[in-house]
XYZ file of C-alpha atoms in Angstrom:
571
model
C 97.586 128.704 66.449
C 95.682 129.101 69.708
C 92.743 126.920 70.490
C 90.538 126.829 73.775
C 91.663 123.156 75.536
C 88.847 123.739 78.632
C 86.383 123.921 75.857
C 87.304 121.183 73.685
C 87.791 119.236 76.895
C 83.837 119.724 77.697
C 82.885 118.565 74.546
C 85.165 115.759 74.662
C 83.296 114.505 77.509
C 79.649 115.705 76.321
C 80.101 113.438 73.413
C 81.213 110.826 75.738
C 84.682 110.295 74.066
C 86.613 109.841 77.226
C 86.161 109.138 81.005
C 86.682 111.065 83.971
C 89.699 108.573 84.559
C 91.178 109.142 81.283
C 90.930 112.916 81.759
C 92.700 112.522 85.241
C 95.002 110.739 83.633
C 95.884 113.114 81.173
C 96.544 116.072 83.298
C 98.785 113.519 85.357
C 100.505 113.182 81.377
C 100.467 117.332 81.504
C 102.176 118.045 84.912
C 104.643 115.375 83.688
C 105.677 117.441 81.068
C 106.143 120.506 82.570
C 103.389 122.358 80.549
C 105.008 121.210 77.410
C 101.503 119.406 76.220
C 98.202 120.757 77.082
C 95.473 118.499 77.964
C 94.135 117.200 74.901
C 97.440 116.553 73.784
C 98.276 114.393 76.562
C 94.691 112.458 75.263
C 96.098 111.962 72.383
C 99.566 110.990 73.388
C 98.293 108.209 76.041
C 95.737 107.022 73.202
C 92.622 107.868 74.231
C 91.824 110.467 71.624
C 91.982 109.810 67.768
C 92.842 112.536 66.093
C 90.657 111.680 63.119
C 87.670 111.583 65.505
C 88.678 114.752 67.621
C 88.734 115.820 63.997
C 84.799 115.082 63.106
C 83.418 115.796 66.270
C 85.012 119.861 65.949
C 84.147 120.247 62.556
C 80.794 118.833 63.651
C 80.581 121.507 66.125
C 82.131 124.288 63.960
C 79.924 123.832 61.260
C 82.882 123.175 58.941
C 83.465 120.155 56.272
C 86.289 117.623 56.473
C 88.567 117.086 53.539
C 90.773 114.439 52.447
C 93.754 116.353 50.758
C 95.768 113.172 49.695
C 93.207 113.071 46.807
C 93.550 117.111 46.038
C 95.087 117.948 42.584
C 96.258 121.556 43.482
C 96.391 124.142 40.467
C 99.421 126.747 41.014
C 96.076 129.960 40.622
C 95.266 128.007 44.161
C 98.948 127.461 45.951
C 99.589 131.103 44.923
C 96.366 132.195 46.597
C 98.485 132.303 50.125
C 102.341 133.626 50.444
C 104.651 131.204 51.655
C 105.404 132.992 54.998
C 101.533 132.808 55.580
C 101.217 129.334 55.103
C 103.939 128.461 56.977
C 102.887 131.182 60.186
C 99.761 129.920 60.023
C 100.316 126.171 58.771
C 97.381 126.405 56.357
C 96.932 125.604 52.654
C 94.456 126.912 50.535
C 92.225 124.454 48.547
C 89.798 127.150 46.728
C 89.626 130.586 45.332
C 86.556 131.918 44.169
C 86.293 135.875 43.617
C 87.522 137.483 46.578
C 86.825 134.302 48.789
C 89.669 131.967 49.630
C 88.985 128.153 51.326
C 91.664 126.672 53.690
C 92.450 123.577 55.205
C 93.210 124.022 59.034
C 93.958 121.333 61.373
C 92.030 122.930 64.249
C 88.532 123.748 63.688
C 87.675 125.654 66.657
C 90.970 128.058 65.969
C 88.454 130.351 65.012
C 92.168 133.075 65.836
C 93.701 132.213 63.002
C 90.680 132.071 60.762
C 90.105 135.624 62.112
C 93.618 137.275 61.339
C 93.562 135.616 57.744
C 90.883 137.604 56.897
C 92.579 140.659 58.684
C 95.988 140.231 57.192
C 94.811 139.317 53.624
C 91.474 141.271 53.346
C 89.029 138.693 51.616
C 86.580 136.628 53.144
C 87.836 133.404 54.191
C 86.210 130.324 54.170
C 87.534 126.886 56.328
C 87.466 123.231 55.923
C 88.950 120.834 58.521
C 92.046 118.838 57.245
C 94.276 116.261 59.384
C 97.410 117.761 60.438
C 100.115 115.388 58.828
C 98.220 116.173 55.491
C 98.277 119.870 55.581
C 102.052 119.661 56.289
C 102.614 117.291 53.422
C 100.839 119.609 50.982
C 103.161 122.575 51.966
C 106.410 119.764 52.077
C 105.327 119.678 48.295
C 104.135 123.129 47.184
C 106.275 125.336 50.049
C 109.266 123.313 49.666
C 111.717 126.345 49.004
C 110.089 128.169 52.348
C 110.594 124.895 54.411
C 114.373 124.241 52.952
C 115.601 127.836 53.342
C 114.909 127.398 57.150
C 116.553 124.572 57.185
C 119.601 125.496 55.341
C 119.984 128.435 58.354
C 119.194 125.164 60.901
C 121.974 122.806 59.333
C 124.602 125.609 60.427
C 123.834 125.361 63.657
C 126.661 124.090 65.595
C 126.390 121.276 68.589
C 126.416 123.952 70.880
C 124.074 126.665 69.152
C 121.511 123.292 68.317
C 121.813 123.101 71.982
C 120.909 126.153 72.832
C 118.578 126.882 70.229
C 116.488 123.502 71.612
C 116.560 125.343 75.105
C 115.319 128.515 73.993
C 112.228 126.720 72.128
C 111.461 125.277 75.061
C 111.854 128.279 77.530
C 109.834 130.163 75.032
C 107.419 127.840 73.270
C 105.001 127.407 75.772
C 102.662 130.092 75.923
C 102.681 131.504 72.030
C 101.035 129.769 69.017
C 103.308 127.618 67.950
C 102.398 123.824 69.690
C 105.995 122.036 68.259
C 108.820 123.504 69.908
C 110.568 122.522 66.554
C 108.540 124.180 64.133
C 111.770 125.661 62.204
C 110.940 129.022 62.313
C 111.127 128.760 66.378
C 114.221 127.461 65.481
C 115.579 130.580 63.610
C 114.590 132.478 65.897
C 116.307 130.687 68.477
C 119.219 130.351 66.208
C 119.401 134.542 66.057
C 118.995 135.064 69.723
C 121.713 132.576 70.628
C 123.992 133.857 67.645
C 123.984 137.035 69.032
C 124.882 136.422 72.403
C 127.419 134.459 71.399
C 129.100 137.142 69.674
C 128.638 139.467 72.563
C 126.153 141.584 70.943
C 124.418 144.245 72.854
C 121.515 145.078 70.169
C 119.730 142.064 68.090
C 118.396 144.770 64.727
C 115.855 142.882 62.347
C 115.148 145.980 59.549
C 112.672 144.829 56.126
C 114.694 146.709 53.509
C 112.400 146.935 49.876
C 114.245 143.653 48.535
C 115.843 142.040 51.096
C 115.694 141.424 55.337
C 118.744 142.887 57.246
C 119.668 141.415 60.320
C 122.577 143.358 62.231
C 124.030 142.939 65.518
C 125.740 145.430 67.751
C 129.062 144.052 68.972
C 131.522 146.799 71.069
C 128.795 149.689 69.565
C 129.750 149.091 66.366
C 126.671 147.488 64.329
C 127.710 144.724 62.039
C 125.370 142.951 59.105
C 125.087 139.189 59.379
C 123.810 136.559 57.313
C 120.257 136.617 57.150
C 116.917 135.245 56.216
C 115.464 135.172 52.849
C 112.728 138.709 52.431
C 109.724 136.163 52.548
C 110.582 135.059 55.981
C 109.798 138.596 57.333
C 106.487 138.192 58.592
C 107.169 134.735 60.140
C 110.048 135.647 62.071
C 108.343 139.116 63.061
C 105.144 137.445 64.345
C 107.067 135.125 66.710
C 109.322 137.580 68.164
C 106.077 140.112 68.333
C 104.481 136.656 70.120
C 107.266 136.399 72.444
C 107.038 139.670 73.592
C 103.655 139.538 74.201
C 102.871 142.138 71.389
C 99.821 142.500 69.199
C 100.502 140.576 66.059
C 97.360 141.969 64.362
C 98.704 145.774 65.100
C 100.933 146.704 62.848
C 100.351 150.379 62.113
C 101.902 151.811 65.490
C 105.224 151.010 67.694
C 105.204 148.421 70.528
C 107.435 147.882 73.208
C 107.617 144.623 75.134
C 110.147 141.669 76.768
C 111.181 138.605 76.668
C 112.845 136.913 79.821
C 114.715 133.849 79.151
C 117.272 131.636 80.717
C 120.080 129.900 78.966
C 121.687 127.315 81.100
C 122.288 129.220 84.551
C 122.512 132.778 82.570
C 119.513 135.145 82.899
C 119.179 137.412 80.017
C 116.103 139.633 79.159
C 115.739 140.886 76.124
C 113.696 144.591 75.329
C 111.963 144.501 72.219
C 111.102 147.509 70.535
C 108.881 147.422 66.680
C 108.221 150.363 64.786
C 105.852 150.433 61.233
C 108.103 151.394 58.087
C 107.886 151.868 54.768
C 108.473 147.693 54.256
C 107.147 146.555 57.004
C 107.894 146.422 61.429
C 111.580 146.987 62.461
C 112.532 145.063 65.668
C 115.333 146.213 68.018
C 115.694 143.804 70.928
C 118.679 145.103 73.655
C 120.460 142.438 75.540
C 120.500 142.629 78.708
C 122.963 139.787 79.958
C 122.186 139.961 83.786
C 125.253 138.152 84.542
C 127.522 140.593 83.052
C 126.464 143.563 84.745
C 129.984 144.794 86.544
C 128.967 145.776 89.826
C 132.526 146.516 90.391
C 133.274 150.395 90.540
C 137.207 149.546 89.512
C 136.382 147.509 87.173
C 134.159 150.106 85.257
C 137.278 152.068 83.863
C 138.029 154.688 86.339
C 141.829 155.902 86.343
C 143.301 156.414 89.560
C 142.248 160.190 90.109
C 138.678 159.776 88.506
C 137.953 156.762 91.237
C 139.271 158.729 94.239
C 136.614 161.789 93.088
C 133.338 158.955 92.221
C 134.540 157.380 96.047
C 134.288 161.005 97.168
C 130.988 161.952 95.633
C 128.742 158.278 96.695
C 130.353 159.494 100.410
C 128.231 162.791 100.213
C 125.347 162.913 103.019
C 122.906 164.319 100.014
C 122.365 165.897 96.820
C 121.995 164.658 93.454
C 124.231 162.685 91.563
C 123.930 162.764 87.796
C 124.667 160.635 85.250
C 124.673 161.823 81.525
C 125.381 159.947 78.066
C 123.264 158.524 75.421
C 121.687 155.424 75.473
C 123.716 152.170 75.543
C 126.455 154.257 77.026
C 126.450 152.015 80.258
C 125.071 154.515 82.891
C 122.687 151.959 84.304
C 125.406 150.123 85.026
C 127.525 152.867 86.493
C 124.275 153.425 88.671
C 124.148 149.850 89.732
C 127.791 149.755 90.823
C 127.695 153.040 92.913
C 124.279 151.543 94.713
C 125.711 147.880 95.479
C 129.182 150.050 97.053
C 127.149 151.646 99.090
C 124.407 149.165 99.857
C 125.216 148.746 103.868
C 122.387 147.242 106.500
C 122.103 150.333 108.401
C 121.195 152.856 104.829
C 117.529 151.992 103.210
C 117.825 152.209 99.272
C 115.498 152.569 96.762
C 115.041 152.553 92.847
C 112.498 153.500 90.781
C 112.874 152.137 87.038
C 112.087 151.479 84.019
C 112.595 148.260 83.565
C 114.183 146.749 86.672
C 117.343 145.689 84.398
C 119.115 143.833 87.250
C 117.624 143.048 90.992
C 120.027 143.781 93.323
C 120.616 142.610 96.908
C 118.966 144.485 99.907
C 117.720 147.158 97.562
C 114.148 148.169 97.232
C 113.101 148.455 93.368
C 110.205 149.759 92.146
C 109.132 149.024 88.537
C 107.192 152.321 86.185
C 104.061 150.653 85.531
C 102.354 153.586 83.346
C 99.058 151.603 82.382
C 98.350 152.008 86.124
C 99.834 155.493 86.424
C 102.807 154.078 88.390
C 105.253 156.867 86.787
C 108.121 158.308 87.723
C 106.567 160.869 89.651
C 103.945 159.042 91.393
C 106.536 156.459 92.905
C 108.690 159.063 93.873
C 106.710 160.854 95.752
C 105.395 157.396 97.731
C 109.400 155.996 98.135
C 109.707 159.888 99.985
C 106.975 158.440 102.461
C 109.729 155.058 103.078
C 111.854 157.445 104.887
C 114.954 156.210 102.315
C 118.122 157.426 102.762
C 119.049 157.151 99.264
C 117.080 157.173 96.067
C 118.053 155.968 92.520
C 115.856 157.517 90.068
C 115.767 155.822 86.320
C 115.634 159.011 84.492
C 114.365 162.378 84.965
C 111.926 163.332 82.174
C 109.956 165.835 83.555
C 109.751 168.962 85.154
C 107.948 167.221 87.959
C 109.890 164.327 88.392
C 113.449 166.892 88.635
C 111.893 169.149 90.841
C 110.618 166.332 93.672
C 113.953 164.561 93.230
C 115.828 168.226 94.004
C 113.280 168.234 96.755
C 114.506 165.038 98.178
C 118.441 165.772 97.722
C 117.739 169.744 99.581
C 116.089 167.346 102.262
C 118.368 164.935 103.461
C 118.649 162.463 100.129
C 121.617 161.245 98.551
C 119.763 160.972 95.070
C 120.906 158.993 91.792
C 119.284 159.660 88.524
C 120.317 160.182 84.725
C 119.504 162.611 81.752
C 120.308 162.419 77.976
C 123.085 165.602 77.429
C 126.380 165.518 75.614
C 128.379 165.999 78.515
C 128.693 166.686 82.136
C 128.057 170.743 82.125
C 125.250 170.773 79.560
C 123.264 168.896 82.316
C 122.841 172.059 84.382
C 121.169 173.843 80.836
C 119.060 170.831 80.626
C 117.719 170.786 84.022
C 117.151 174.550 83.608
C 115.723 173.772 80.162
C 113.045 171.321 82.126
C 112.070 174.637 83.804
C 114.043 173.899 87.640
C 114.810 176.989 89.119
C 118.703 178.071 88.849
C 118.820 177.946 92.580
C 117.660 174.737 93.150
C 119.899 173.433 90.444
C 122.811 175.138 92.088
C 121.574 174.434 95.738
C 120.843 170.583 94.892
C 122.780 169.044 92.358
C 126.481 168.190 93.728
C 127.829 166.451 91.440
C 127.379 165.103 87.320
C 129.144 162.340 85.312
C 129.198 161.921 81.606
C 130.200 158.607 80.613
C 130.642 156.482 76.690
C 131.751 153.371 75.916
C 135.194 152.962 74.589
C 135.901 150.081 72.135
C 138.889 148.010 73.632
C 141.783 146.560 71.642
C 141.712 142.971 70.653
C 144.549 141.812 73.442
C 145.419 139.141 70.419
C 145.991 141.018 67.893
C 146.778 144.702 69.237
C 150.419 146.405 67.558
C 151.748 149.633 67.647
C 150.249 151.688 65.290
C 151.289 155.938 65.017
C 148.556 158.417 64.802
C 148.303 159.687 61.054
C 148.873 163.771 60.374
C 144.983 163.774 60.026
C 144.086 162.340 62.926
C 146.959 164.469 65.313
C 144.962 167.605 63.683
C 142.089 166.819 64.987
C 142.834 165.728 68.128
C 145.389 168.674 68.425
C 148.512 167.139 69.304
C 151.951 168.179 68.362
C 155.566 166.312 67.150
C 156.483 166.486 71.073
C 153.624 164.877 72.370
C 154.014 161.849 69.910
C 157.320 161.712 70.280
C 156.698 160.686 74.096
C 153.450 158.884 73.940
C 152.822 155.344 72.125
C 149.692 154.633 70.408
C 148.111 150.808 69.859
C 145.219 149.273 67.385
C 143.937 145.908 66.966
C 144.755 144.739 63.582
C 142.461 141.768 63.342
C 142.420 138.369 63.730
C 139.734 135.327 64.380
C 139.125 136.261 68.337
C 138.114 139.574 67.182
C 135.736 138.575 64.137
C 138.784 140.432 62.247
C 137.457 143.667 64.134
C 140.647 144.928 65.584
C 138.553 145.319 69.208
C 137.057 143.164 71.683
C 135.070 144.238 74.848
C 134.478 148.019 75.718
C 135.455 149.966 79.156
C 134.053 153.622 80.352
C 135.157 156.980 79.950
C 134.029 159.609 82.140
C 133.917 163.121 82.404
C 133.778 164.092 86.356
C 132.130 167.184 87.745
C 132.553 168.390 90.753
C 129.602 171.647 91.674
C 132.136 174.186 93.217
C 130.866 177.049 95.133
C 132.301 179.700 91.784
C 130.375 176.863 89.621
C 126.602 178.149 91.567
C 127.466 181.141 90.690
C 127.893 180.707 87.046
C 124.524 178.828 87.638
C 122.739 181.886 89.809
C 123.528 184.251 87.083
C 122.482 181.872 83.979
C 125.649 181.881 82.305
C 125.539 179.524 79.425
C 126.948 175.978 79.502
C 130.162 176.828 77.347
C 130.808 179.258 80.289
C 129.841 176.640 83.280
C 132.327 173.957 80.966
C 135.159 176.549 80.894
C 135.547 177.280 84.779
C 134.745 173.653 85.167
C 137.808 172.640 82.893
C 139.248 175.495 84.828
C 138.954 174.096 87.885
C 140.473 170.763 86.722
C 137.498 168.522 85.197
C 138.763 166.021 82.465
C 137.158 166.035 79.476
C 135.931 162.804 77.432
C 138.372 163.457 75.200
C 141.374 163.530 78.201
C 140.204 160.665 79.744
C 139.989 158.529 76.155
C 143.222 159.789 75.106
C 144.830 158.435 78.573
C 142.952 155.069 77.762
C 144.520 155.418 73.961
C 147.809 156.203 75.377
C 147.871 153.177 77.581
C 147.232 150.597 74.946
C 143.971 150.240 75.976
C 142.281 151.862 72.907
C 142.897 153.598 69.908
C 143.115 156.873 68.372
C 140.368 155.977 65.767
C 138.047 155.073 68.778
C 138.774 158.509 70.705
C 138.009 160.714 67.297
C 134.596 158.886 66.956
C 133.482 159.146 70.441
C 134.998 162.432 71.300
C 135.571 164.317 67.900
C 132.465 166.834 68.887
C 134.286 167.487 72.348
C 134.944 171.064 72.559
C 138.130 172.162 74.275
């Protein structure tokens, strides 16, 4: 609940219920806290503000009666009037129903918000009366009880370190939303999910309202896994403060929202990208994970065999062109793009990025973030970055026509240039790009090299055992009697490091190609990409499948992994 502390202040002093000292004072109490109280808290808190008489004097000025709910007998027509998750979001009770017009008790009468987004969200007229705080709460500690303990019971299985954590969090994020108690229990939960999640490595934090019940999932290694979750009623509290975190419209809930949260926990940065979309039962939340301190900057740690990391050390070397990178999301090419740029980040080259979002700042670099309320796009910030005089540009995506024809521009000019696209694999790039509407000569003239990439689950290093390919899978991966007979294949079989999942941690594989000379050719004369992939696999390009299979073969994965990312690879 929001309420306007400069104009309470004001009236504070009109009515000549505190000094100038006190008020000095008080913002002395505020600065001490570190933004934790606001100024009429820190009245209250060094005693020169009674909360019963803050009390009179806003209802006074709000027009609004004060009531004395310790003497309220409330009939279950009127406690039913409001939902549990409203009562608790909003920390209102009703005290009347009358037709289609509903009276509440709020402990702020000049949150005039709230007041507004009851009427929204339950679409009656509402009336208000002014209630002390500690009463209102002790109406819903009777009537809400089952809200209030099913919070808790997800709060009492916090451990030491998650209570920890979760605390932090509250803090970190409790000071600009709503909420004014850092441990109002459903900041808590909330808490509790974020820092469950990273614990368990999880890359995606899903929050889906199913007809009967509220899924939460997290995505550990790619793989999405269900967890324990909250109780169906809890929905709209938990989406409202994650929608308030992200600095989303709680009152829109008809069309998708993206927005962010940025939070620290101890010395790790980690944002978090928060997508909602309406359904049938109400907003879906995805929030991504982006752990800034994991980000592998490392181009040998990223997964590259031998021959695949002398070709990527051979490509960043090139004077220009365009270097693509190709997968699906959450396939890790940001991060493949990060590592190439930090190699070859030296004092005499200028760099820069244009993205969207910045996921990681790195050293020496220029970034530029896509700002499209202010028609900062792609485009329009790669055309001004051409005006730096770079030598190399990272572009975040090519999703236009325009944006792939300036960045071919830039590489047939003197520009090493990064960028990605969304295709299958490495050849079907050079369809896309002619897809977009890029001339076949500028594809063949400017692009020098592409790289399709996935993430490969990795065996639990606990728990991993030699386990044979069945007849089923050797079918459809195509290998014979001979070829098992000389080649040893591993899986995790589960244990408690693992969560019982047989894999822990994920590593890159990559599908390098190399634009030969017969390769523009192919391109001049619009051959299709089956074609362009043949000569290419021709020529000696690895496929996904290759490159997993060499992973598989070394222990490093297993067979089940390279049939589910790879069993679509054509050969």
């Amino acid at each position: 609940m929001s309420r306007d502390s400069d104009y309470i202040l004001e009236l504070l002093k009109e009515y000549g219920m505190v000094t100038d000292e006190q008020v000095s004072k008080g913002f002395e109490e505020v600065a001490e806290s570190k933004g934790r109280l606001d100024i009429i808290d820190a009245l209250k808190v060094l005693g020169f503000v009674e909360e019963e008489q803050l009390l009179s004097m806003l209802a006074s000025q709000y027009g609004m009666e004060v009531v004395d709910l310790s003497s309220y007998v409330f009939q279950d027509e009127v406690i039913n009037a409001l939902s549990p998750d409203v009562v608790l979001q909003y920390q209102v009770v009703p005290v009347m129903k009358h037709d289609n017009v509903i009276t509440v008790a709020i402990s702020d009468p000049s949150d005039v918000e709230t007041i507004d987004s009851l009427r929204y969200l339950l679409g009656c007229d509402i009336d208000a009366v002014a209630a002390p705080a500690e009463q209102i709460q002790a109406v819903i500690n009777d009537n809400y009880a089952n809200v209030k303990d099913s919070v808790e019971h997800y709060i009492d299985e916090m451990t030491e370190e998650e209570e920890a954590a979760s605390s932090m969090l509250s803090g970190a994020l409790g000071d600009s939303d709503t909420y004014t108690d850092d441990d109002t229990p459903i900041v808590k939960l909330v808490s509790l999910l974020i820092v469950d999640a990273y614990k368990l490595r999880a890359s995606d934090i899903h929050l889906e309202p199913l007809e009967k019940r509220y899924r939460v999932r997290y995505r550990i290694d790619g793989a999405l896994m269900e967890q324990e979750a909250p109780p169906k009623y809890l929905q709209a509290n938990l989406t409202s403060r994650l929608k308030i975190m992200a600095r989303l419209d709680i009152t829109e809930k008809r069309v998708p929202q993206d927005g962010r949260i940025q939070l620290k926990m101890g010395d790790v940065d980690i944002d978090l990208r928060v997508s909602t979309i309406p359904t049938t039962h109400g907003e879906s939340i995805v929030m991504r994970i982006l752990d800034k301190a994991s980000i592998q900057l490392d181009i040998p740690k990223l997964g590259f065999l031998a021959d695949d990391l002398k070709l990527i050390n051979q490509i960043i070397a090139f004077p220009d062109g365009i270097f693509l990178v190709t997968g699906p999301t959450g396939s890790g090419k940001t991060t493949s793009l990060y590592a190439f740029l930090n190699t070859i980040n030296l004092p005499s080259r200028k760099l820069i990025t244009v993205e969207d979002p910045i996921e990681y700042q790195l050293s020496g670099i220029n970034q530029v973030q896509v700002a499209r309320e202010i028609n900062m796009t792609f485009t329009t910030a790669l055309r001004a970055m051409l005006r730096q005089a770079p030598n190399i540009i990272m572009v975040g995506e090519i999703r236009d026509l325009e944006t792939a024809e300036i960045a071919i521009n830039a590489a047939l000019t003197g520009h090493l240039v990064f960028s990605t696209l969304h295709t299958n694999d490495a050849p079907g790039a050079i369809t896309r790009l002619i897809d977009m509407g890029v001339k076949n000569f500028l594809v063949a003239s400017g692009v020098r090299a592409i790289m399709a990439q996935r993430l490969l689950r990795r065996n639990c290093s606990e728990c991993v055992e030699e386990t044979p390919p069945t007849p089923a899978q050797s079918r459809l991966l195509g290998i014979n009697d001979e070829y098992l007979a000389n080649h040893k294949f591993y899986k995790g079989k589960g244990c408690p490091i693992c969560n019982g999942t047989g894999y822990k941690g994920r590593i890159g594989i990559y599908e390098v190609f190399i634009l030969t000379p017969d390769i523009g050719e192919l391109i001049f004369a619009n051959e299709p990409s089956a074609v362009i992939r043949d000569r290419a696999r021709a020529n000696g390009m690895r496929s996904l499948r290759d490159d997993a299979l060499r992973k598989a073969e070394s222990g490093i994965s297993s067979i089940e992994e390279v049939i589910r990312l790879t069993l679509m690879d054509s050969e």
